[in-house]
Amino acid sequence: MAADPSGVLTGQHYLDGNHAACEGALAAGCRFASGYPITPSTEVVERIAARLPRMGGMFIQMEDEIAASITLQGAVWAGKKALTVTSGPGFSLMMEHIGLAAMTECPCVYIDVQRGGPSTGLPTLPGQADMMQARWGSHGDYEIIALCPESPQECFSLTVEAFNLAEQWRVPVMLMMDECVGHMTERVVIPPADQIHVVDRRWTKKPPGEFKAFEPGPDMVPDMAKAGDGHHLFVTGLTHDERGYPVMNQKAQEKLVRRIVDKIRLNADKISRVEEDQIDGAEVVVISYGITSRVAMRAVQMARAKGIKVGTMRLIVAWPFPENRVRELASKVKAFVVPELNYGQMSLEVERVAAGKAPTVLVPHGGGEVHDPEVILEAIVQAARGAR
Amino acid sequence: MSQVDTNPVKEYLRMDRMPSIWCPGCGIGTSVNCFARALTQAKVDLKKTTVVSGIGCSGRVSGYLELDSFHTTHGRAIPFATGLKLANPELNVVVYSGEGDLAAIGGNHLIHAARRNIDLLVICVNNFTYGMTGGQVSPTSPGGATYSTAPYGQFETPFNLPHLADSCGAVYVARWTTFHVRQLTKSIREAFGKKGFRFIEVISPCPTLYQRRNKLGDGLDAMKFYKEASVLKNGADTRELDIGFQSPIIVGSFVNRDRPSFIEAMNKRFTSVFGESYKPYPEGPSKAVQGC
Ligand SMILES: Cc1ncc(C[n+]2csc(CCOP(=O)(O)OP(=O)(O)O)c2C)c(N)n1
Ligand code: SF4
């Protein structure tokens, strides 16, 4: 489906990542947003607050992030596409409702513009230390999808993508930005509406009485209906059957939770997206995401100038992790180098999947600024040396 | 004929989920009967009516009603309902939950939804305890009563919920006990006829935990007590509605005022800023009832 032109600001713009993410949401058909201000994400909701009233949408600044993170789910069950936006401390407060969205298969988008943490940390400076929280932050077993833009242009396009993936798989999708990407201004090209692919909600065609709100289709994902359509929906965070009715036993748990996990795990190759460069014949592969992939590029160029065969893999979709691809590479390359603005998060995943076939060299950084490319270069040189 | 077959409100209930989890003598079911009767009497559009609950014994209400039912997280029924209502103002959105859910963990949302005058009917079952988790102290627990987590007696100042709702701007505020079935039904009906944030407190027995621990007898004893201790005072000053341990309970309908709902205020503001070019956001029906 093409985008609704009323939300599409077609043309060339100079936007920062936060504003571009707002435009991506509107292009994707988002007409409801709930938020609570927090640096460095506030510009997203500021722009939404200015834009939505003129296009028949609704923005509400809630009393806290706990509220914001469930208000959008109410809006989704009323039929809207909805998002909320935050940063570290607010993201922590939202965790219970990310679990609710996973359990009730509520298609919605959470943007986290990552800053230095833990706690109040470095409000105005970058971090990438919420990556594991995005994956595991709520209690219980579930799966989500997380995307990592590296530029304002991608803040636009991946926000559209986030909405599309949410609708297709009926999961909460996290857009894991960082302060640098959020606040850097670059050229953003917004295509005409008919060139923006938008996934509509999987509305059921079944009449009330026949429709079961949690009966999965062949792709393990149920179709959806909204409140007010006469279906007498029953939506609960309790373990439930296909009608949505609570069932308190192990069998129902196995059936439901297995499915909400498997619908993503078994389709990971379809959902996964990476950008690779010069992987063939590489001895060292640098795996990175977000702003760090741009910094790493510089180190990679310097390493290549030294004659080291370095390939790169950029995680556009961080979760589900591209397991099969990394596993395949692990038996071909000599080492992985993983720079990230934390003390080891996605690198743990690389290490797990590589399973000892190739070493994983973490280039850690506590956040507050980006890496010095020399430090990444040094890691590449060492990794290549160890490899030889 | 079995009792179930003659249940006059069964068309409003998910009969395939009966029996409910509620204990014998519990007041929650009584309040649901009143709610269902009010739905019939007020000829509310059932297709457009949706009930949102948080977590607790009272939080199970949404799941027994044959309507669109949302059973959310502890304390967060109001912000979820806010999303439903603001995204589709055509919906008649009811929040039905316990006092622990709405006034302790969810207290912040309660006061802000009232302040914003979000168009919601909130029915708060106040049994003076956390039933679901085994009888702990709650924000309305009266001084001196004992609880599993206040074994030597409650000593904090409890919330007077009608006063809280009133001072935050609710347009309709009432309190009844589960003894007052006709009055409660009428009150719910009245609330369906209004737009804005409406709050009804239902004092309700929890024989299994609150009554037993405090040696107050069973559900029937609670009814006798409510009958004797209730003082009808429609229009009472909400500052005077404190409830002590086994003290008189002032019941009635206390607040009935009109002020612009969130969406009405928003439309007014945006029209004044943008002029003719602003297309007003749909405000939804002025009341949930079709005739009454
Ligand atoms: C975040 C969270 N904290 C605690 C609980 C446990 N819990 C479930 S119900 C409840 C209290 C409910 O009390 P109330 O709203 O008064 O309802 P009642 O059971 O008395 O009807 C608590 C504390 C929970 N489910 N979620
Ligand atoms: S524990 Fe109390 S509130 Fe809960 S169902 Fe039993 S009597 Fe009712």
XYZ file of C-alpha atoms and ligand atoms in Angstrom:
714
model
C 0.000 0.000 0.000
C 1.164 3.560 -0.683
C 1.407 6.131 2.091
C -1.440 8.531 2.829
C -0.198 11.729 1.153
C -1.580 13.915 3.950
C 1.298 12.791 6.162
C 4.113 12.908 3.635
C 6.373 15.932 3.390
C 7.771 15.000 -0.015
C 10.983 16.802 -0.917
C 14.538 17.479 0.145
C 15.029 18.698 3.671
C 17.754 19.372 6.174
C 16.516 17.642 9.281
C 17.991 16.213 12.417
C 17.316 12.555 13.144
C 14.632 13.310 15.710
C 12.626 15.434 13.284
C 13.187 12.906 10.517
C 11.851 10.108 12.746
C 8.709 12.185 13.317
C 8.260 12.554 9.558
C 8.787 8.819 9.122
C 6.046 8.097 11.629
C 3.601 10.444 9.895
C 4.456 8.982 6.492
C 3.825 5.500 7.897
C 0.310 6.559 8.873
C 0.871 7.201 12.583
C -1.944 9.460 13.750
C -1.641 9.038 17.514
C 1.297 9.744 19.775
C 1.664 9.811 23.537
C 4.822 11.091 25.101
C 6.681 12.481 28.058
C 9.572 14.884 27.495
C 13.104 13.584 27.922
C 16.439 14.623 26.495
C 17.682 13.784 23.888
C 14.413 12.584 22.376
C 12.097 15.528 23.012
C 12.303 17.017 19.507
C 10.433 14.012 18.135
C 7.307 14.702 20.186
C 7.698 18.460 19.843
C 7.423 18.119 16.086
C 4.598 15.608 16.390
C 2.716 17.968 18.720
C 3.007 20.675 16.081
C 2.176 18.459 13.098
C -0.606 16.106 14.205
C -3.395 18.618 14.978
C -3.295 19.872 11.389
C -3.771 16.408 9.959
C -6.579 14.971 12.057
C -4.256 13.269 14.509
C -3.911 13.327 18.275
C -0.893 13.952 20.457
C -1.087 13.876 24.220
C 1.677 14.544 26.696
C 0.943 12.092 29.484
C 1.829 12.380 33.168
C 4.744 9.957 32.890
C 6.251 7.312 30.632
C 4.334 4.525 32.323
C 1.161 6.190 31.095
C 2.584 7.129 27.689
C 3.665 3.536 27.076
C 0.136 2.159 27.493
C -1.924 5.075 26.151
C -0.591 4.315 22.693
C -1.763 0.707 23.046
C -5.296 1.881 23.835
C -5.117 3.967 20.650
C -3.960 0.950 18.643
C -6.914 -1.129 19.870
C -9.149 1.757 18.816
C -7.733 1.370 15.311
C -4.921 3.910 15.061
C -1.229 3.525 14.330
C 0.585 4.915 17.335
C 3.983 5.601 18.816
C 5.741 6.888 21.867
C 9.226 8.299 22.217
C 11.682 8.345 25.077
C 15.245 7.928 26.290
C 16.925 5.709 28.929
C 15.108 6.563 32.194
C 11.760 6.707 30.401
C 12.552 3.509 28.513
C 13.084 1.801 31.874
C 9.646 2.959 33.019
C 8.058 1.600 29.845
C 9.225 -1.958 30.227
C 6.082 -3.452 31.771
C 4.054 -2.223 28.829
C 6.464 -3.511 26.242
C 5.729 -6.916 27.767
C 1.998 -6.166 27.593
C 2.311 -5.251 23.903
C 4.248 -8.460 23.234
C 1.702 -10.584 25.111
C -1.366 -8.949 23.548
C 0.336 -8.707 20.130
C -0.289 -4.995 19.942
C 1.399 -3.459 16.899
C 3.082 -0.259 18.078
C 6.353 1.626 17.910
C 8.663 2.745 20.730
C 11.503 5.118 19.901
C 14.442 5.194 22.308
C 16.999 7.906 21.620
C 19.831 6.407 23.640
C 21.923 8.558 25.961
C 24.679 7.682 28.417
C 23.449 5.616 31.361
C 22.803 4.011 33.777
C 20.258 6.103 35.697
C 20.237 9.791 34.761
C 23.717 9.290 33.315
C 24.563 11.704 30.518
C 21.265 13.241 29.378
C 22.674 15.187 26.449
C 25.329 12.771 25.258
C 25.208 9.527 23.281
C 25.142 5.934 24.423
C 24.186 2.561 22.972
C 23.728 0.751 26.229
C 19.978 0.050 26.023
C 20.371 -2.627 23.374
C 19.928 -5.566 25.725
C 17.136 -3.748 27.564
C 15.299 -3.424 24.250
C 15.562 -7.172 23.856
C 15.089 -8.398 27.415
C 13.855 -5.450 29.492
C 10.370 -6.694 30.351
C 9.888 -9.822 32.426
C 9.081 -13.175 30.873
C 9.929 -14.591 27.467
C 8.988 -12.667 24.367
C 10.455 -11.325 21.155
C 10.512 -7.839 19.719
C 12.040 -6.213 16.658
C 14.645 -3.450 17.017
C 16.059 -1.191 14.307
C 19.170 1.009 14.454
C 19.332 4.032 12.146
C 22.754 5.522 11.361
C 21.607 8.817 9.809
C 18.666 11.216 9.726
C 17.732 9.711 6.358
C 17.475 6.325 8.019
C 15.626 7.800 10.995
C 12.968 8.601 8.407
C 13.003 5.351 6.464
C 13.453 3.008 9.421
C 10.595 4.646 11.309
C 8.376 3.815 8.341
C 9.866 0.327 8.417
C 9.266 0.055 12.179
C 5.548 0.678 11.685
C 5.422 -1.790 8.808
C 7.135 -4.519 10.802
C 4.884 -3.858 13.804
C 1.790 -4.333 11.654
C 3.122 -7.361 9.839
C 4.297 -9.280 12.890
C 2.138 -7.717 15.580
C 4.953 -6.933 17.954
C 6.204 -3.790 19.612
C 9.017 -2.460 17.428
C 11.823 -0.396 18.961
C 13.649 2.230 16.989
C 16.987 2.317 18.816
C 18.434 5.688 17.915
C 21.283 7.399 19.748
C 21.845 11.019 20.710
C 24.262 11.606 17.806
C 21.923 10.328 15.142
C 19.006 12.115 16.818
C 20.717 15.490 16.874
C 22.796 15.469 13.695
C 21.367 17.417 10.785
C 21.752 16.040 7.283
C 19.937 15.938 4.015
C 16.775 13.866 4.191
C 14.931 12.993 1.025
C 11.277 12.189 1.533
C 9.876 10.424 -1.529
C 6.397 10.970 -2.969
C 3.665 9.190 -1.012
C 3.080 6.612 -3.723
C 6.696 5.516 -3.466
C 6.532 4.860 0.269
C 5.484 1.338 1.062
C 3.105 1.188 4.004
C 1.757 -1.991 5.587
C -1.855 -1.773 6.658
C -3.257 -3.474 9.740
C -4.169 -7.132 9.290
C -7.890 -6.499 9.694
C -9.936 -9.658 9.959
C -12.528 -10.322 7.293
C -14.465 -12.613 9.619
C -17.743 -11.427 11.115
C -18.345 -11.177 14.860
C -18.930 -14.629 16.287
C -16.526 -16.318 13.888
C -13.481 -14.193 14.559
C -11.070 -15.365 17.236
C -8.774 -12.520 18.162
C -5.713 -14.664 18.899
C -6.055 -17.431 16.353
C -2.823 -17.407 14.352
C -2.686 -17.391 10.574
C -0.236 -19.521 8.568
C 2.591 -17.084 9.453
C 1.784 -17.593 13.159
C 0.340 -14.060 13.407
C -3.353 -13.472 14.179
C -5.489 -10.988 12.277
C -6.874 -8.082 14.218
C -10.080 -6.199 14.957
C -10.669 -3.002 16.846
C -12.906 -1.979 19.711
C -16.351 -0.901 18.568
C -16.611 -3.367 15.673
C -18.923 -5.755 17.510
C -16.405 -8.530 18.106
C -16.506 -8.302 21.903
C -12.755 -8.494 22.045
C -11.119 -9.828 25.162
C -7.580 -8.601 25.481
C -5.545 -9.512 28.557
C -1.940 -9.689 29.633
C -2.777 -12.977 31.338
C -1.920 -16.160 29.496
C -4.871 -16.666 27.148
C -6.409 -18.940 24.543
C -7.330 -18.084 20.968
C -10.439 -16.217 22.066
C -8.292 -14.157 24.399
C -9.774 -15.798 27.495
C -7.405 -16.292 30.436
C -6.249 -19.873 30.902
C -4.070 -20.548 33.895
C -2.113 -23.649 33.030
C 1.126 -24.825 31.535
C -0.431 -26.064 28.313
C -1.918 -22.691 27.451
C 1.352 -21.020 28.417
C 3.346 -23.298 26.133
C 0.977 -22.734 23.228
C 0.827 -18.949 23.513
C 4.306 -17.990 24.617
C 5.926 -20.486 22.271
C 4.031 -18.876 19.407
C 4.799 -15.247 20.272
C 8.468 -16.205 20.535
C 8.525 -18.423 17.443
C 6.684 -16.035 15.149
C 9.814 -13.875 15.290
C 12.507 -16.514 15.827
C 11.394 -18.770 12.988
C 11.015 -15.781 10.685
C 14.249 -14.093 11.756
C 15.848 -14.424 8.326
C 12.898 -12.621 6.748
C 12.965 -9.806 9.294
C 16.719 -9.452 9.613
C 18.500 -6.713 7.666
C 22.198 -5.967 7.540
C 24.399 -3.905 5.259
C 27.645 -5.581 4.293
C 30.742 -4.283 2.594
C 33.769 -6.216 1.310
C 32.898 -9.300 3.312
C 34.159 -11.717 0.658
C 37.674 -12.731 1.538
C 37.769 -10.527 4.635
C 39.947 -11.711 7.504
C 38.328 -9.364 9.970
C 34.687 -8.290 9.978
C 33.667 -5.211 11.924
C 30.091 -5.485 13.202
C 28.492 -2.257 14.367
C 25.274 -0.245 14.353
C 23.905 3.279 14.687
C 26.368 6.151 14.939
C 29.221 3.771 15.731
C 29.034 2.213 12.282
C 29.905 5.598 10.784
C 32.841 6.048 13.123
C 33.978 2.489 12.458
C 33.940 3.168 8.727
C 36.823 5.569 9.195
C 38.825 2.951 11.083
C 38.026 0.392 8.410
C 39.306 2.722 5.674
C 42.551 3.250 7.607
C 42.937 -0.496 8.094
C 42.328 -1.170 4.435
C 44.984 1.435 3.598
C 47.363 -0.692 5.655
C 46.479 -3.675 3.495
C 44.285 -5.459 6.029
C 41.298 -7.229 4.525
C 38.416 -5.832 6.555
C 34.765 -6.324 5.844
C 31.884 -4.599 7.600
C 28.460 -5.645 8.692
C 26.032 -2.988 9.868
C 23.078 -4.152 11.899
C 20.025 -2.327 10.536
C 17.792 -4.779 12.347
C 19.566 -5.571 15.614
C 16.794 -7.787 16.983
C 16.181 -10.445 15.840
C 19.945 -10.809 15.588
C 21.215 -12.061 12.195
C 22.283 -15.363 13.719
C 22.508 -17.436 10.586
C 24.597 -14.905 8.715
C 27.021 -14.316 11.583
C 27.334 -18.069 12.147
C 28.143 -18.551 8.473
C 30.781 -15.836 8.576
C 32.297 -17.197 11.781
C 33.657 -20.186 9.929
C 35.105 -17.984 7.166
C 36.679 -15.024 8.944
C 39.548 -14.852 11.413
C 37.893 -12.480 13.880
C 34.997 -10.152 14.539
C 35.580 -6.658 15.891
C 32.578 -5.082 17.615
C 32.776 -1.424 18.619
C 29.763 -0.157 20.570
C 28.967 2.628 23.050
C 28.670 0.251 25.984
C 30.779 -2.300 27.795
C 29.626 -5.234 25.726
C 26.049 -5.902 24.600
C 25.634 -6.839 20.934
C 29.196 -8.200 21.106
C 27.875 -10.853 23.501
C 25.466 -11.934 20.815
C 28.235 -12.069 18.198
C 30.341 -14.127 20.593
C 27.476 -16.496 21.352
C 26.665 -17.087 17.713
C 30.313 -17.369 16.624
C 30.559 -20.133 19.236
C 34.328 -20.121 19.335
C 34.813 -20.484 15.587
C 36.155 -16.934 15.416
C 37.094 -14.695 18.332
C 35.016 -11.582 19.065
C 36.981 -8.474 19.951
C 34.870 -5.906 21.783
C 35.856 -2.248 21.460
C 34.007 -0.904 24.483
C 33.140 2.719 25.232
C 31.168 4.073 28.167
C 29.321 6.645 26.048
C 29.318 10.448 26.208
C 31.056 10.731 22.857
C 31.780 8.462 19.925
C 34.828 6.200 19.640
C 38.173 7.489 18.546
C 38.573 5.713 15.170
C 42.238 5.015 16.102
C 41.051 2.788 18.926
C 38.887 0.772 16.572
C 41.758 0.672 14.080
C 44.055 -0.689 16.766
C 41.554 -3.426 17.543
C 41.318 -4.331 13.854
C 45.117 -4.416 13.531
C 45.453 -6.616 16.632
C 42.647 -8.894 15.473
C 44.236 -9.258 12.048
C 47.642 -9.916 13.626
C 46.204 -12.563 15.917
C 44.494 -13.998 12.923
C 47.684 -14.355 10.898
C -35.101 -23.500 35.765
C -31.583 -22.951 37.024
C -30.588 -19.666 38.537
C -28.260 -18.916 35.635
C -31.099 -19.192 33.122
C -33.085 -16.586 34.948
C -30.221 -14.167 35.390
C -31.754 -10.981 34.011
C -28.422 -9.487 33.016
C -26.944 -12.592 31.419
C -26.920 -11.075 27.953
C -24.319 -8.621 29.253
C -22.117 -11.317 30.718
C -19.711 -13.772 29.193
C -21.683 -16.737 30.498
C -19.048 -19.127 29.108
C -16.679 -17.728 31.731
C -18.988 -18.380 34.681
C -18.654 -19.084 37.546
C -16.531 -16.049 38.279
C -13.471 -16.070 40.503
C -15.229 -13.977 43.153
C -15.830 -15.449 46.623
C -19.320 -15.960 48.049
C -20.524 -12.726 49.595
C -18.065 -10.594 47.619
C -19.594 -7.287 46.540
C -17.941 -7.010 43.122
C -20.592 -9.165 41.417
C -23.361 -7.056 42.930
C -21.821 -3.938 41.453
C -21.581 -5.661 38.054
C -25.293 -6.486 38.209
C -26.039 -2.819 38.813
C -23.757 -1.875 35.942
C -25.468 -4.320 33.585
C -28.914 -3.094 34.613
C -27.822 0.471 34.010
C -26.662 -0.536 30.522
C -30.149 -1.868 29.734
C -32.052 0.946 31.319
C -29.968 3.623 29.651
C -30.126 1.851 26.277
C -26.402 2.275 25.875
C -24.973 1.309 22.472
C -23.302 -1.951 23.490
C -21.317 -2.261 20.311
C -19.552 0.981 21.108
C -19.145 0.322 24.821
C -15.807 -0.922 26.045
C -14.641 -1.752 29.549
C -11.076 -1.415 30.736
C -9.743 -2.859 33.993
C -6.437 -2.955 35.755
C -5.383 -5.853 37.965
C -7.123 -7.139 41.087
C -10.312 -8.998 41.987
C -12.194 -5.898 40.826
C -9.900 -5.759 37.826
C -11.494 -8.966 36.592
C -14.781 -7.192 35.874
C -13.939 -6.264 32.281
C -13.393 -9.925 31.470
C -16.858 -11.025 32.557
C -18.689 -8.435 30.514
C -19.877 -9.293 27.002
C -18.462 -6.080 25.585
C -15.048 -5.157 24.241
C -12.985 -6.065 27.312
C -9.483 -4.897 28.114
C -7.641 -6.302 31.111
C -4.483 -4.237 31.235
C -1.697 -3.830 33.821
C -1.898 -2.938 37.501
C -2.873 0.709 37.862
C -2.854 1.587 34.194
C -6.461 1.109 33.101
C -6.995 4.872 32.925
C -4.125 5.697 30.544
C -5.067 2.715 28.349
C -8.689 3.927 28.328
C -7.445 7.438 27.532
C -5.801 6.066 24.392
C -8.965 4.219 23.365
C -11.186 7.231 23.908
C -8.947 9.823 22.296
C -8.236 7.596 19.295
C -11.932 6.878 18.750
C -14.222 9.334 20.550
C -17.256 7.365 19.333
C -16.478 4.738 21.962
C -18.188 4.796 25.336
C -15.259 3.914 27.568
C -15.722 2.631 31.116
C -12.900 1.967 33.555
C -13.801 -0.596 36.191
C -11.239 -1.456 38.844
C -10.310 -1.550 42.512
C -9.198 1.264 44.799
C -5.695 -0.162 45.102
C -5.411 -0.262 41.342
C -6.901 3.168 40.719
C -5.777 5.166 43.739
C -2.444 3.625 44.808
C -0.348 2.466 41.868
C -2.670 4.256 39.434
C -3.263 7.378 41.530
C -1.230 9.637 39.285
C -3.284 8.662 36.250
C -6.558 9.126 38.139
C -5.819 12.718 39.108
C -4.507 13.684 35.694
C -7.392 12.133 33.768
C -9.803 14.020 36.050
C -7.827 17.240 35.602
C -7.878 16.850 31.813
C -11.544 15.877 31.919
C -11.014 12.844 29.707
C -14.449 11.506 28.787
C -14.395 8.312 30.882
C -16.704 6.718 33.428
C -14.598 5.298 36.251
C -16.202 2.778 38.589
C -13.981 2.205 41.580
C -14.744 -0.793 43.789
C -13.486 0.166 47.232
C -13.204 -2.832 49.542
C -10.584 -1.184 51.778
C -8.010 -3.831 50.890
C -5.951 -5.531 48.211
C -8.121 -8.586 47.688
C -6.272 -10.277 44.871
C -2.953 -10.421 46.683
C -4.327 -11.581 50.008
C -5.591 -8.669 52.080
C -2.882 -6.052 52.311
C -3.411 -2.469 53.401
C -4.731 -0.115 50.706
C -4.852 3.682 50.282
C -8.423 3.799 51.605
C -7.869 1.432 54.534
C -9.414 2.993 57.640
C -7.270 3.724 60.683
C -7.148 0.863 63.170
C -8.128 -1.923 60.773
C -5.553 -4.698 60.503
C -4.061 -6.196 57.389
C -1.475 -8.783 56.478
C 0.963 -5.920 55.889
C -0.397 -3.782 58.740
C -0.685 -6.459 61.415
C -0.692 -3.893 64.237
C -3.350 -1.723 62.626
C -3.382 0.876 59.875
C -2.188 4.292 61.022
C -1.882 6.297 57.797
C -4.486 8.826 56.706
C -6.679 7.187 54.054
C -7.822 8.811 50.827
C -11.320 10.221 50.641
C -11.828 9.252 46.998
C -14.855 11.425 46.113
C -12.986 14.447 47.462
C -9.901 13.520 45.453
C -11.916 13.153 42.233
C -13.877 16.334 42.932
C -10.841 18.460 43.635
C -9.179 17.246 40.443
C -12.165 18.369 38.404
C -14.402 15.321 37.861
C -17.787 16.371 36.443
C -19.744 13.668 38.230
C -18.891 12.106 41.589
C -20.971 9.660 43.606
C -20.528 7.029 46.301
C -22.765 4.091 47.070
C -22.362 0.773 48.851
C -23.337 -2.578 47.371
C -26.389 -2.420 49.617
C -27.668 0.482 47.500
C -28.343 -1.470 44.312
C -31.115 0.742 42.992
C -29.314 3.972 43.784
C -26.062 2.676 42.327
C -27.820 1.563 39.146
C -29.463 4.946 38.828
C -26.190 6.700 39.469
C -24.414 4.735 36.732
C -27.284 5.549 34.392
C -26.984 9.210 35.300
C -23.261 9.095 34.671
C -23.848 7.545 31.237
C -25.861 10.655 30.457
C -22.910 12.961 31.051
C -19.731 13.741 29.206
C -16.349 14.132 30.868
C -14.547 12.441 33.727
C -17.103 10.717 35.934
C -16.197 8.854 39.118
C -18.371 6.459 41.109
C -17.014 4.844 44.261
C -18.680 1.587 45.243
C -18.063 0.525 48.837
C -17.971 -3.247 48.647
C -17.392 -6.107 51.090
C -14.431 -8.441 50.940
C -15.626 -11.119 53.350
C -12.692 -13.412 52.710
C -9.981 -11.007 53.766
C -11.021 -7.625 55.116
C -14.120 -8.786 56.969
C -12.566 -11.953 58.343
C -9.312 -10.430 59.528
C -11.173 -7.609 61.233
C -13.848 -9.926 62.680
C -16.652 -8.194 60.790
C -18.567 -11.314 59.817
C -19.571 -12.363 56.331
C -21.064 -10.647 53.293
C -24.490 -10.516 54.868
C -23.115 -8.823 57.961
C -21.512 -6.263 55.697
C -24.889 -5.573 54.066
C -26.476 -5.101 57.489
C -23.696 -2.752 58.449
C -23.965 -0.735 55.225
C -27.710 -0.449 55.765
C -27.273 0.851 59.302
C -24.171 2.946 58.839
C -25.002 4.675 55.556
C -26.098 8.273 55.655
C -27.668 9.614 52.469
C -26.436 13.111 51.697
C -26.804 14.017 48.058
C -24.786 17.088 47.210
C -22.653 16.761 50.356
C -19.413 18.708 50.539
C -16.873 16.100 49.437
C -14.440 17.263 52.136
C -16.743 15.642 54.660
C -16.703 12.146 53.203
C -13.891 10.517 55.191
C -14.553 6.935 56.217
C -13.270 5.592 59.547
C -13.186 2.033 60.789
C -16.853 0.915 60.950
C -17.834 4.590 61.040
C -20.882 6.050 59.283
C -20.555 6.088 55.495
C -21.937 9.117 53.703
C -23.434 8.042 50.386
C -25.040 9.944 47.552
C -24.324 11.811 44.408
C -22.089 14.723 45.300
C -20.872 16.479 42.201
C -22.690 17.161 38.952
C -21.082 19.930 36.966
C -20.208 20.653 33.375
C -16.898 21.699 31.966
C -15.322 21.164 28.549
C -13.913 17.699 27.954
C -10.304 17.287 26.847
C -11.254 17.109 23.183
C -13.711 20.016 23.394
C -11.085 22.206 25.047
C -8.515 21.129 22.461
C -10.824 21.932 19.556
C -11.676 25.320 21.014
C -8.016 26.165 21.430
C -6.941 24.977 18.004
C -9.859 26.726 16.302
C -8.877 29.984 17.956
C -5.273 29.501 16.823
C -5.777 28.114 13.318
C -9.135 29.648 12.477
C -11.393 28.209 9.816
C -8.670 26.013 8.385
C -8.722 23.793 11.471
C -10.818 20.681 11.047
C -12.145 19.926 14.534
C -11.244 16.548 15.995
C -14.352 14.355 16.365
C -15.813 14.929 19.828
C -17.979 11.807 20.018
C -21.528 11.670 21.303
C -22.455 14.141 24.017
C -23.600 11.219 26.178
C -23.500 7.448 25.999
C -27.225 6.920 26.392
C -29.644 6.767 23.504
C -32.657 7.626 25.576
C -33.311 7.732 29.274
C 3.038 -3.890 38.892
C 2.274 -4.797 39.786
N 2.473 -4.713 41.126
C 1.796 -5.538 41.944
C 0.908 -6.442 41.446
C 0.176 -7.352 42.387
N -1.219 -6.976 42.573
C -2.210 -7.559 41.890
S -3.717 -7.004 42.287
C -3.082 -5.973 43.471
C -3.954 -5.134 44.340
C -5.337 -5.007 43.893
O -6.058 -4.293 44.824
P -7.388 -3.549 44.454
O -7.188 -2.706 43.252
O -7.863 -2.862 45.662
O -8.355 -4.710 43.967
P -9.099 -5.879 44.735
O -8.317 -7.121 44.482
O -9.180 -5.539 46.191
O -10.431 -5.915 44.094
C -1.689 -6.076 43.508
C -0.847 -5.317 44.444
C 0.747 -6.501 40.042
N -0.098 -7.350 39.448
N 1.435 -5.667 39.259
S -10.793 -11.864 47.991
Fe -12.263 -10.353 48.644
S -12.408 -8.908 46.915
Fe -11.457 -10.785 46.163
S -13.128 -11.994 45.366
Fe -12.793 -12.667 47.445
S -14.188 -11.430 48.635
Fe -14.020 -10.449 46.640
